[in-house]
PDB file of C-alpha atoms in Angstrom:
ATOM      1  CA  MET A   1      -5.459 -26.662 -12.538  1.00 46.00           C
ATOM      2  CA  LYS A   2      -7.668 -23.632 -12.933  1.00 48.00           C
ATOM      3  CA  ASN A   3      -7.230 -20.822 -10.461  1.00 52.00           C
ATOM      4  CA  PHE A   4     -10.691 -19.566  -9.465  1.00 55.00           C
ATOM      5  CA  ALA A   5      -9.638 -17.375  -6.566  1.00 74.00           C
ATOM      6  CA  SER A   6      -6.880 -14.951  -5.713  1.00 87.00           C
ATOM      7  CA  TRP A   7      -5.011 -15.298  -2.447  1.00 90.00           C
ATOM      8  CA  GLN A   8      -6.848 -12.219  -1.173  1.00 89.00           C
ATOM      9  CA  ASN A   9     -10.254 -13.815  -1.825  1.00 90.00           C
ATOM     10  CA  ILE A  10      -9.162 -17.069  -0.215  1.00 93.00           C
ATOM     11  CA  GLN A  11      -7.801 -15.152   2.764  1.00 91.00           C
ATOM     12  CA  ASP A  12     -11.144 -13.369   3.191  1.00 89.00           C
ATOM     13  CA  MET A  13     -13.076 -16.652   3.061  1.00 91.00           C
ATOM     14  CA  LEU A  14     -10.764 -18.310   5.577  1.00 93.00           C
ATOM     15  CA  ARG A  15     -10.939 -15.275   7.858  1.00 87.00           C
ATOM     16  CA  ARG A  16     -14.740 -15.520   7.874  1.00 87.00           C
ATOM     17  CA  ARG A  17     -14.526 -19.169   8.964  1.00 91.00           C
ATOM     18  CA  ILE A  18     -12.449 -18.086  11.948  1.00 86.00           C
ATOM     19  CA  ILE A  19     -14.562 -15.065  12.857  1.00 78.00           C
ATOM     20  CA  ASP A  20     -17.919 -16.885  12.582  1.00 77.00           C
ATOM     21  CA  GLY A  21     -16.705 -19.846  14.637  1.00 82.00           C
ATOM     22  CA  THR A  22     -16.658 -22.445  11.852  1.00 90.00           C
ATOM     23  CA  TRP A  23     -13.100 -23.093  12.998  1.00 92.00           C
ATOM     24  CA  LYS A  24     -12.764 -22.882  16.786  1.00 88.00           C
ATOM     25  CA  PRO A  25      -9.812 -21.428  18.733  1.00 88.00           C
ATOM     26  CA  GLY A  26      -7.040 -24.017  18.890  1.00 90.00           C
ATOM     27  CA  GLU A  27      -8.549 -26.105  16.080  1.00 93.00           C
ATOM     28  CA  LEU A  28      -6.256 -27.523  13.400  1.00 95.00           C
ATOM     29  CA  ILE A  29      -7.460 -26.248  10.040  1.00 95.00           C
ATOM     30  CA  PRO A  30      -7.302 -28.265   6.784  1.00 95.00           C
ATOM     31  CA  SER A  31      -3.906 -28.695   5.140  1.00 94.00           C
ATOM     32  CA  GLU A  32      -2.680 -26.486   2.330  1.00 93.00           C
ATOM     33  CA  LYS A  33      -3.209 -29.411  -0.061  1.00 93.00           C
ATOM     34  CA  ARG A  34      -6.849 -29.853   0.955  1.00 95.00           C
ATOM     35  CA  LEU A  35      -7.556 -26.137   0.784  1.00 95.00           C
ATOM     36  CA  ALA A  36      -5.900 -25.906  -2.656  1.00 93.00           C
ATOM     37  CA  GLU A  37      -8.177 -28.716  -3.856  1.00 93.00           C
ATOM     38  CA  GLU A  38     -11.222 -26.968  -2.366  1.00 93.00           C
ATOM     39  CA  PHE A  39     -10.470 -23.633  -4.013  1.00 93.00           C
ATOM     40  CA  GLN A  40      -9.018 -25.179  -7.194  1.00 92.00           C
ATOM     41  CA  CYS A  41      -5.818 -23.209  -6.984  1.00 92.00           C
ATOM     42  CA  ALA A  42      -2.105 -23.720  -6.460  1.00 92.00           C
ATOM     43  CA  ARG A  43      -0.796 -24.529  -2.986  1.00 92.00           C
ATOM     44  CA  ALA A  44       1.370 -21.422  -3.194  1.00 92.00           C
ATOM     45  CA  THR A  45      -1.807 -19.313  -3.412  1.00 92.00           C
ATOM     46  CA  VAL A  46      -3.189 -20.934  -0.253  1.00 93.00           C
ATOM     47  CA  ASN A  47       0.170 -20.528   1.468  1.00 92.00           C
ATOM     48  CA  ARG A  48       0.144 -16.781   0.732  1.00 92.00           C
ATOM     49  CA  ALA A  49      -3.370 -16.484   2.206  1.00 93.00           C
ATOM     50  CA  LEU A  50      -2.417 -18.415   5.346  1.00 94.00           C
ATOM     51  CA  ARG A  51       0.723 -16.344   5.874  1.00 91.00           C
ATOM     52  CA  GLY A  52      -1.393 -13.205   5.845  1.00 88.00           C
ATOM     53  CA  LEU A  53      -3.737 -14.624   8.500  1.00 90.00           C
ATOM     54  CA  ALA A  54      -0.762 -15.648  10.608  1.00 89.00           C
ATOM     55  CA  ASP A  55       0.752 -12.180  10.285  1.00 85.00           C
ATOM     56  CA  THR A  56      -2.459 -10.661  11.679  1.00 81.00           C
ATOM     57  CA  GLY A  57      -2.461 -13.078  14.625  1.00 84.00           C
ATOM     58  CA  LEU A  58      -5.465 -15.190  13.627  1.00 87.00           C
ATOM     59  CA  LEU A  59      -3.470 -18.363  12.953  1.00 92.00           C
ATOM     60  CA  ASP A  60      -0.596 -20.120  14.684  1.00 90.00           C
ATOM     61  CA  ARG A  61       1.535 -21.831  12.039  1.00 89.00           C
ATOM     62  CA  ARG A  62       4.142 -24.450  12.900  1.00 86.00           C
ATOM     63  CA  ARG A  63       6.327 -26.281  10.444  1.00 81.00           C
ATOM     64  CA  ARG A  64       5.176 -29.885   9.958  1.00 79.00           C
ATOM     65  CA  ALA A  65       2.442 -29.349  12.559  1.00 84.00           C
ATOM     66  CA  GLY A  66       0.037 -27.416  10.354  1.00 90.00           C
ATOM     67  CA  SER A  67      -1.965 -24.281  11.130  1.00 93.00           C
ATOM     68  CA  ARG A  68      -4.254 -23.801  14.110  1.00 93.00           C
ATOM     69  CA  VAL A  69      -6.695 -21.036  14.931  1.00 92.00           C
ATOM     70  CA  ALA A  70      -5.032 -18.829  17.529  1.00 88.00           C
ATOM     71  CA  THR A  71      -6.427 -19.264  21.026  1.00 80.00           C
ATOM     72  CA  GLU A  72      -5.788 -15.601  21.817  1.00 69.00           C
ATOM     73  CA  PRO A  73      -5.903 -13.714  18.498  1.00 63.00           C
ATOM     74  CA  SER A  74      -3.914 -10.499  18.375  1.00 60.00           C
ATOM     75  CA  ARG A  75      -5.534  -7.257  17.370  1.00 57.00           C
ATOM     76  CA  TYR A  76      -3.889  -4.908  14.929  1.00 54.00           C
ATOM     77  CA  ALA A  77      -4.617  -1.520  13.462  1.00 54.00           C
ATOM     78  CA  THR A  78      -5.334  -2.155   9.795  1.00 58.00           C
ATOM     79  CA  LEU A  79      -3.903   0.445   7.453  1.00 68.00           C
ATOM     80  CA  LYS A  80      -4.825   0.496   3.807  1.00 75.00           C
ATOM     81  CA  ILE A  81      -3.508   2.663   1.019  1.00 85.00           C
ATOM     82  CA  ASP A  82      -6.354   5.022   0.318  1.00 89.00           C
ATOM     83  CA  ILE A  83      -7.112   6.721  -2.966  1.00 94.00           C
ATOM     84  CA  ILE A  84      -6.756  10.391  -2.093  1.00 96.00           C
ATOM     85  CA  ARG A  85      -9.491  11.402  -4.529  1.00 97.00           C
ATOM     86  CA  LEU A  86     -11.997   9.154  -2.735  1.00 95.00           C
ATOM     87  CA  GLU A  87     -10.840  10.404   0.654  1.00 93.00           C
ATOM     88  CA  VAL A  88     -11.520  13.991  -0.449  1.00 96.00           C
ATOM     89  CA  GLU A  89     -14.922  13.064  -1.898  1.00 96.00           C
ATOM     90  CA  ARG A  90     -15.919  11.233   1.300  1.00 93.00           C
ATOM     91  CA  ARG A  91     -15.367  14.535   3.083  1.00 93.00           C
ATOM     92  CA  GLY A  92     -17.925  16.109   0.758  1.00 96.00           C
ATOM     93  CA  ALA A  93     -15.401  18.115  -1.257  1.00 97.00           C
ATOM     94  CA  LYS A  94     -14.564  18.306  -4.949  1.00 98.00           C
ATOM     95  CA  TYR A  95     -11.232  16.704  -5.830  1.00 98.00           C
ATOM     96  CA  ARG A  96      -8.558  17.959  -8.208  1.00 98.00           C
ATOM     97  CA  HIS A  97      -4.829  17.322  -8.512  1.00 98.00           C
ATOM     98  CA  VAL A  98      -2.031  19.333 -10.063  1.00 98.00           C
ATOM     99  CA  LEU A  99       1.074  17.560 -11.366  1.00 98.00           C
ATOM    100  CA  ILE A 100       3.840  19.998 -10.506  1.00 98.00           C
ATOM    101  CA  GLU A 101       6.829  17.935 -11.623  1.00 97.00           C
ATOM    102  CA  ASN A 102       7.128  14.723 -13.639  1.00 97.00           C
ATOM    103  CA  ARG A 103      10.630  13.901 -14.816  1.00 96.00           C
ATOM    104  CA  ARG A 104      13.084  11.077 -15.361  1.00 95.00           C
ATOM    105  CA  THR A 105      16.113  11.260 -13.120  1.00 95.00           C
ATOM    106  CA  VAL A 106      18.470   9.146 -11.039  1.00 94.00           C
ATOM    107  CA  PRO A 107      17.392   9.140  -7.380  1.00 92.00           C
ATOM    108  CA  PRO A 108      19.791  10.400  -4.700  1.00 91.00           C
ATOM    109  CA  ARG A 109      22.011   7.897  -2.887  1.00 90.00           C
ATOM    110  CA  ARG A 110      19.859   7.976   0.246  1.00 88.00           C
ATOM    111  CA  LEU A 111      16.816   6.900  -1.730  1.00 89.00           C
ATOM    112  CA  GLN A 112      18.727   4.273  -3.702  1.00 88.00           C
ATOM    113  CA  TYR A 113      19.728   2.701  -0.397  1.00 88.00           C
ATOM    114  CA  GLN A 114      16.168   2.882   0.939  1.00 86.00           C
ATOM    115  CA  MET A 115      14.734   1.306  -2.214  1.00 88.00           C
ATOM    116  CA  LYS A 116      17.592  -1.233  -2.458  1.00 87.00           C
ATOM    117  CA  ILE A 117      18.476  -0.035  -5.929  1.00 84.00           C
ATOM    118  CA  HIS A 118      22.075  -0.897  -6.766  1.00 77.00           C
ATOM    119  CA  ASP A 119      22.286   0.516 -10.287  1.00 78.00           C
ATOM    120  CA  GLU A 120      21.935   4.207 -11.064  1.00 82.00           C
ATOM    121  CA  ILE A 121      18.794   3.758 -13.157  1.00 87.00           C
ATOM    122  CA  GLU A 122      16.482   6.578 -14.112  1.00 91.00           C
ATOM    123  CA  MET A 123      13.209   6.629 -12.214  1.00 94.00           C
ATOM    124  CA  LEU A 124      10.148   8.797 -12.512  1.00 96.00           C
ATOM    125  CA  SER A 125      10.221  11.611  -9.972  1.00 97.00           C
ATOM    126  CA  GLN A 126       6.939  13.384  -9.277  1.00 98.00           C
ATOM    127  CA  SER A 127       5.533  16.098  -7.095  1.00 98.00           C
ATOM    128  CA  THR A 128       1.768  16.477  -6.965  1.00 98.00           C
ATOM    129  CA  LEU A 129      -0.608  18.744  -5.101  1.00 98.00           C
ATOM    130  CA  HIS A 130      -3.978  17.201  -4.218  1.00 98.00           C
ATOM    131  CA  LEU A 131      -6.790  19.694  -3.622  1.00 98.00           C
ATOM    132  CA  ALA A 132     -10.195  19.647  -1.940  1.00 97.00           C
ATOM    133  CA  ASP A 133     -12.572  22.342  -3.185  1.00 97.00           C
ATOM    134  CA  ASP A 134      -9.492  23.935  -4.782  1.00 97.00           C
ATOM    135  CA  LYS A 135      -7.773  24.215  -1.397  1.00 96.00           C
ATOM    136  CA  PRO A 136      -4.518  22.332  -0.660  1.00 96.00           C
ATOM    137  CA  PHE A 137      -5.117  18.919   0.924  1.00 97.00           C
ATOM    138  CA  VAL A 138      -1.934  16.847   0.499  1.00 97.00           C
ATOM    139  CA  TYR A 139       1.416  17.571  -1.105  1.00 98.00           C
ATOM    140  CA  GLU A 140       3.009  14.407  -2.525  1.00 98.00           C
ATOM    141  CA  GLU A 141       6.616  13.667  -3.499  1.00 98.00           C
ATOM    142  CA  ARG A 142       6.982  10.279  -5.187  1.00 98.00           C
ATOM    143  CA  TRP A 143       9.521   8.039  -6.929  1.00 97.00           C
ATOM    144  CA  LEU A 144       8.344   5.300  -9.318  1.00 97.00           C
ATOM    145  CA  ASN A 145      10.514   2.363 -10.345  1.00 95.00           C
ATOM    146  CA  PRO A 146      10.307   1.534 -14.099  1.00 94.00           C
ATOM    147  CA  SER A 147      11.975  -1.842 -13.485  1.00 91.00           C
ATOM    148  CA  VAL A 148       8.651  -2.946 -11.970  1.00 91.00           C
ATOM    149  CA  LEU A 149       6.279  -0.488 -13.651  1.00 94.00           C
ATOM    150  CA  ARG A 150       7.155  -1.223 -17.261  1.00 88.00           C
ATOM    151  CA  ASN A 151       4.778   1.266 -18.902  1.00 89.00           C
ATOM    152  CA  ILE A 152       5.105   4.015 -16.323  1.00 94.00           C
ATOM    153  CA  PHE A 153       6.485   6.603 -18.768  1.00 93.00           C
ATOM    154  CA  GLN A 154       3.392   6.248 -20.972  1.00 93.00           C
ATOM    155  CA  ILE A 155       0.833   7.050 -18.261  1.00 95.00           C
ATOM    156  CA  ASP A 156      -0.803  10.489 -18.434  1.00 96.00           C
ATOM    157  CA  PHE A 157      -0.562  11.568 -14.805  1.00 97.00           C
ATOM    158  CA  ASP A 158      -2.265  14.864 -15.556  1.00 97.00           C
ATOM    159  CA  GLN A 159      -5.440  12.802 -15.957  1.00 97.00           C
ATOM    160  CA  VAL A 160      -5.005  10.348 -13.060  1.00 97.00           C
ATOM    161  CA  SER A 161      -2.769  10.724 -10.036  1.00 98.00           C
ATOM    162  CA  ALA A 162      -0.004   8.188  -9.445  1.00 97.00           C
ATOM    163  CA  ASN A 163      -1.675   7.404  -6.124  1.00 97.00           C
ATOM    164  CA  GLU A 164      -4.912   6.319  -7.798  1.00 96.00           C
ATOM    165  CA  TRP A 165      -3.248   4.584 -10.746  1.00 95.00           C
ATOM    166  CA  LEU A 166      -1.039   2.473  -8.457  1.00 94.00           C
ATOM    167  CA  VAL A 167      -3.846   1.467  -6.100  1.00 91.00           C
ATOM    168  CA  ARG A 168      -6.037   0.397  -9.018  1.00 88.00           C
ATOM    169  CA  ASN A 169      -3.417  -1.303 -11.179  1.00 88.00           C
ATOM    170  CA  VAL A 170      -0.424  -2.550  -9.186  1.00 87.00           C
ATOM    171  CA  MET A 171      -0.387  -5.305  -6.560  1.00 78.00           C
ATOM    172  CA  PHE A 172       2.208  -5.075  -3.788  1.00 81.00           C
ATOM    173  CA  THR A 173       3.359  -7.879  -1.494  1.00 75.00           C
ATOM    174  CA  HIS A 174       4.538  -5.792   1.460  1.00 82.00           C
ATOM    175  CA  GLY A 175       5.592  -2.334   2.477  1.00 88.00           C
ATOM    176  CA  ASP A 176       6.824  -0.096   5.261  1.00 91.00           C
ATOM    177  CA  ILE A 177       5.296   3.081   6.549  1.00 92.00           C
ATOM    178  CA  SER A 178       6.256   5.788   9.021  1.00 93.00           C
ATOM    179  CA  PHE A 179       4.324   8.659  10.583  1.00 93.00           C
ATOM    180  CA  SER A 180       5.815  11.867  11.873  1.00 95.00           C
ATOM    181  CA  ALA A 181       5.267  15.576  12.303  1.00 94.00           C
ATOM    182  CA  ALA A 182       7.370  18.195  10.569  1.00 94.00           C
ATOM    183  CA  ASN A 183       7.647  21.946  10.528  1.00 96.00           C
ATOM    184  CA  ILE A 184       6.994  22.913   6.940  1.00 95.00           C
ATOM    185  CA  THR A 185       9.470  24.901   4.887  1.00 96.00           C
ATOM    186  CA  ALA A 186       8.714  28.166   3.134  1.00 97.00           C
ATOM    187  CA  SER A 187       8.186  26.463  -0.239  1.00 96.00           C
ATOM    188  CA  GLU A 188       5.925  23.810   1.334  1.00 96.00           C
ATOM    189  CA  ALA A 189       3.984  26.533   3.122  1.00 96.00           C
ATOM    190  CA  ASP A 190       3.293  28.229  -0.222  1.00 96.00           C
ATOM    191  CA  LEU A 191       1.944  24.977  -1.648  1.00 96.00           C
ATOM    192  CA  LEU A 192      -0.206  24.168   1.375  1.00 96.00           C
ATOM    193  CA  ASP A 193      -1.421  27.748   1.902  1.00 94.00           C
ATOM    194  CA  ALA A 194       0.023  27.703   5.397  1.00 95.00           C
ATOM    195  CA  ASN A 195       2.692  29.484   7.403  1.00 95.00           C
ATOM    196  CA  GLU A 196       6.356  28.563   7.376  1.00 96.00           C
ATOM    197  CA  GLY A 197       7.118  26.522  10.498  1.00 96.00           C
ATOM    198  CA  ASP A 198       3.560  25.209  10.934  1.00 96.00           C
ATOM    199  CA  ALA A 199       3.418  21.584  12.109  1.00 94.00           C
ATOM    200  CA  ALA A 200       2.148  19.146   9.469  1.00 95.00           C
ATOM    201  CA  PHE A 201       1.400  15.420   9.483  1.00 95.00           C
ATOM    202  CA  VAL A 202       3.813  13.382   7.333  1.00 96.00           C
ATOM    203  CA  ILE A 203       3.434   9.858   5.965  1.00 95.00           C
ATOM    204  CA  GLU A 204       6.402   8.164   4.305  1.00 95.00           C
ATOM    205  CA  ARG A 205       5.681   4.852   2.594  1.00 95.00           C
ATOM    206  CA  THR A 206       7.569   2.352   0.451  1.00 95.00           C
ATOM    207  CA  THR A 207       5.873  -0.612  -1.238  1.00 93.00           C
ATOM    208  CA  TRP A 208       7.383  -3.746  -2.776  1.00 90.00           C
ATOM    209  CA  GLN A 209       6.705  -6.642  -5.096  1.00 85.00           C
ATOM    210  CA  ASP A 210       8.737  -9.333  -3.382  1.00 80.00           C
ATOM    211  CA  GLU A 211      12.318  -8.005  -3.553  1.00 86.00           C
ATOM    212  CA  GLN A 212      11.672  -5.160  -5.987  1.00 89.00           C
ATOM    213  CA  CYS A 213      10.649  -1.711  -4.799  1.00 93.00           C
ATOM    214  CA  ILE A 214       7.617  -0.294  -6.599  1.00 94.00           C
ATOM    215  CA  THR A 215       7.408   3.228  -5.253  1.00 96.00           C
ATOM    216  CA  SER A 216       8.500   5.467  -2.419  1.00 96.00           C
ATOM    217  CA  VAL A 217       6.323   8.405  -1.450  1.00 97.00           C
ATOM    218  CA  ARG A 218       6.252  11.241   1.068  1.00 97.00           C
ATOM    219  CA  LEU A 219       2.833  12.753   1.816  1.00 97.00           C
ATOM    220  CA  LEU A 220       2.743  16.119   3.551  1.00 97.00           C
ATOM    221  CA  HIS A 221      -0.742  16.937   4.820  1.00 96.00           C
ATOM    222  CA  ARG A 222      -2.111  20.363   5.462  1.00 91.00           C
ATOM    223  CA  PRO A 223      -1.953  21.588   9.067  1.00 88.00           C
ATOM    224  CA  SER A 224      -5.010  20.440  11.119  1.00 82.00           C
ATOM    225  CA  PHE A 225      -5.309  17.185   9.111  1.00 83.00           C
ATOM    226  CA  SER A 226      -6.599  14.188  11.111  1.00 78.00           C
ATOM    227  CA  MET A 227      -6.495  10.474  10.351  1.00 76.00           C
ATOM    228  CA  ARG A 228      -8.489   7.436  11.498  1.00 73.00           C
ATOM    229  CA  VAL A 229      -7.584   3.744  11.258  1.00 68.00           C
ATOM    230  CA  GLU A 230      -9.717   0.623  11.606  1.00 66.00           C
ATOM    231  CA  LEU A 231      -9.108  -1.964  14.327  1.00 61.00           C
ATOM    232  CA  SER A 232      -9.542  -5.570  13.229  1.00 55.00           C
TER     233      SER A 232
END
């Protein structure tokens, strides 16, 4: 069987059928088998698309009873992993990044536990400063797992940031993210052209391919940074 559509494309097409009223609230939608035949793909691909719609509250899925359009769909804030370069350019600024550190090393125990890494394998540890019009925008500390990213040590991260390379080249199945505020240290203040103790917005994110961690990153934004999310 030829696979003409990814699960993301199928998910988008099914979402449109719900939003435009092709499938009404409470209506039983076609089975995975019928949808797989329609899209000429594996049932597992359809299943992945349906799980995503259920996770966002658009479908009610019951074992052996099929999937129905939710009668009262939930609403969620949709967060996507943005390419920092594009974010800077959307603000009308010129983007540049500086790779401060890029080395192979074994992550600390705390991070091994967070990433569910049981062997003391070497990972790629990076720190990167992203700039807008040559002014600090985001300071990034990142760990990259070579068990998933097989060619990671051959990538020239002076030319493309890990953020952009990952978004463009690596698919993740799920992730976790946290938001907080932190008073920046003296060294962080030097990097962000700020004052020690200033409050900064922090994003910490870990992404996965099934059971394998891809990357863990901490993003420290300059003081006064603001963020918007899309409701869907």
